[in-house]
């Protein structure tokens, strides 16, 4: 797993949740390096926005060779794709609600 997110990119809109870095890292990094070669530049000198568009979609902000912000593609955060419906932190909200219900029942 690649986790290079800036602290500000971890803010999820609720204090109980933090955004995490799960995305198509190998494809994004390889694509960024391929572009750098074509442009006769070093990846570490570029600022890029790279999108992986396959069965899932992830869009990453690459700054100087690091992915500083990206949508969490595994749970479908961000754009919808052929295999994943778009939703915003749905699984974490559902887990939060389930855990709160369990605590309430005890």
CSV table of C-alpha atoms in Angstrom, one decimal:
chain,number,residue,atom,x,y,z
A,1,UNK,CA,0.0,0.0,0.0
A,2,UNK,CA,1.2,3.5,-0.8
A,3,UNK,CA,0.3,6.2,1.7
A,4,UNK,CA,1.8,9.6,1.0
A,5,UNK,CA,-1.3,11.7,1.7
A,6,UNK,CA,-0.9,15.1,3.2
A,7,UNK,CA,-2.6,15.6,6.6
A,8,UNK,CA,-5.2,18.0,5.0
A,9,UNK,CA,-6.1,15.3,2.5
A,10,UNK,CA,-7.1,13.0,5.4
A,11,UNK,CA,-10.0,15.2,6.5
A,12,UNK,CA,-13.3,13.5,5.8
A,13,UNK,CA,-15.9,15.9,7.1
A,14,UNK,CA,-16.5,14.1,10.4
A,15,UNK,CA,-14.1,13.9,13.3
A,16,UNK,CA,-14.6,10.1,13.7
A,17,UNK,CA,-13.4,9.5,10.1
A,18,UNK,CA,-10.1,10.0,8.4
A,19,UNK,CA,-9.6,9.5,4.6
A,20,UNK,CA,-7.2,6.7,3.8
A,21,UNK,CA,-5.0,6.0,0.8
A,22,UNK,CA,-6.2,3.0,-1.1
A,23,UNK,CA,-5.9,3.4,-4.9
A,24,UNK,CA,-4.4,2.0,-8.1
A,25,UNK,CA,-0.9,3.1,-6.9
A,26,UNK,CA,1.2,0.9,-9.2
A,27,UNK,CA,-0.7,2.0,-12.3
A,28,UNK,CA,-0.7,5.7,-11.3
A,29,UNK,CA,3.0,5.8,-10.5
A,30,UNK,CA,3.9,3.9,-13.7
A,31,UNK,CA,1.8,6.2,-15.8
A,32,UNK,CA,3.3,9.3,-14.1
A,33,UNK,CA,6.9,7.9,-14.8
A,34,UNK,CA,6.0,7.1,-18.4
A,35,UNK,CA,4.8,10.6,-18.9
A,36,UNK,CA,7.9,12.0,-17.3
A,37,UNK,CA,10.1,10.0,-19.7
A,38,UNK,CA,8.1,11.3,-22.7
A,39,UNK,CA,8.4,14.8,-21.5
A,40,UNK,CA,12.2,14.3,-20.8
A,41,UNK,CA,11.6,15.3,-17.2
A,42,UNK,CA,12.1,13.6,-13.8
A,43,UNK,CA,8.9,12.4,-12.1
A,44,UNK,CA,10.2,14.0,-8.9
A,45,UNK,CA,10.2,17.4,-10.6
A,46,UNK,CA,6.6,17.3,-11.9
A,47,UNK,CA,3.1,18.1,-10.5
A,48,UNK,CA,0.5,15.9,-12.2
A,49,UNK,CA,-3.1,14.7,-11.9
A,50,UNK,CA,-3.3,11.0,-12.9
A,51,UNK,CA,-6.5,9.0,-13.4
A,52,UNK,CA,-6.7,5.2,-13.4
A,53,UNK,CA,-9.8,4.4,-15.4
A,54,UNK,CA,-10.6,0.7,-15.3
A,55,UNK,CA,-13.0,-1.5,-13.4
A,56,UNK,CA,-12.5,1.0,-10.6
A,57,UNK,CA,-11.4,4.7,-10.9
A,58,UNK,CA,-8.9,6.5,-8.9
A,59,UNK,CA,-7.7,10.1,-9.4
A,60,UNK,CA,-4.5,11.2,-7.7
A,61,UNK,CA,-2.7,14.4,-7.2
A,62,UNK,CA,1.1,13.8,-7.7
A,63,UNK,CA,3.4,16.5,-6.3
A,64,UNK,CA,7.1,16.0,-6.8
A,65,UNK,CA,6.9,12.2,-7.0
A,66,UNK,CA,4.4,11.8,-4.1
A,67,UNK,CA,0.7,11.1,-4.3
A,68,UNK,CA,-0.5,13.8,-1.9
A,69,UNK,CA,-4.3,13.4,-2.4
A,70,UNK,CA,-6.4,10.6,-4.0
A,71,UNK,CA,-9.9,9.2,-3.8
A,72,UNK,CA,-10.2,6.0,-1.8
A,73,UNK,CA,-11.1,3.7,-4.7
A,74,UNK,CA,-11.7,0.4,-2.9
A,75,UNK,CA,-15.0,1.5,-1.2
A,76,UNK,CA,-16.0,3.6,-4.2
A,77,UNK,CA,-15.2,7.1,-2.8
A,78,UNK,CA,-15.2,9.4,-5.8
A,79,UNK,CA,-16.4,8.8,-9.3
A,80,UNK,CA,-18.5,5.8,-10.2
A,81,UNK,CA,-17.1,3.2,-12.5
A,82,UNK,CA,-18.3,0.1,-14.3
A,83,UNK,CA,-17.8,-2.0,-11.2
A,84,UNK,CA,-18.2,0.4,-8.3
A,85,UNK,CA,-21.1,2.8,-7.6
A,86,UNK,CA,-20.0,6.2,-6.3
A,87,UNK,CA,-20.6,6.9,-2.7
A,88,UNK,CA,-18.9,9.0,0.0
A,89,UNK,CA,-17.5,6.9,2.9
A,90,UNK,CA,-20.7,4.8,2.9
A,91,UNK,CA,-19.0,1.7,4.4
A,92,UNK,CA,-17.5,3.7,7.2
A,93,UNK,CA,-20.8,5.4,8.0
A,94,UNK,CA,-22.5,2.1,8.0
A,95,UNK,CA,-19.9,0.6,10.3
A,96,UNK,CA,-20.1,3.6,12.6
A,97,UNK,CA,-23.9,3.3,12.8
A,98,UNK,CA,-23.7,-0.5,13.4
A,99,UNK,CA,-21.1,0.0,16.2
A,100,UNK,CA,-23.2,2.8,17.8
A,101,UNK,CA,-26.2,0.5,17.7
A,102,UNK,CA,-24.3,-2.3,19.4
A,103,UNK,CA,-23.0,0.0,22.1
A,104,UNK,CA,-26.6,1.3,22.7
A,105,UNK,CA,-27.9,-2.2,23.0
A,106,UNK,CA,-25.4,-3.1,25.7
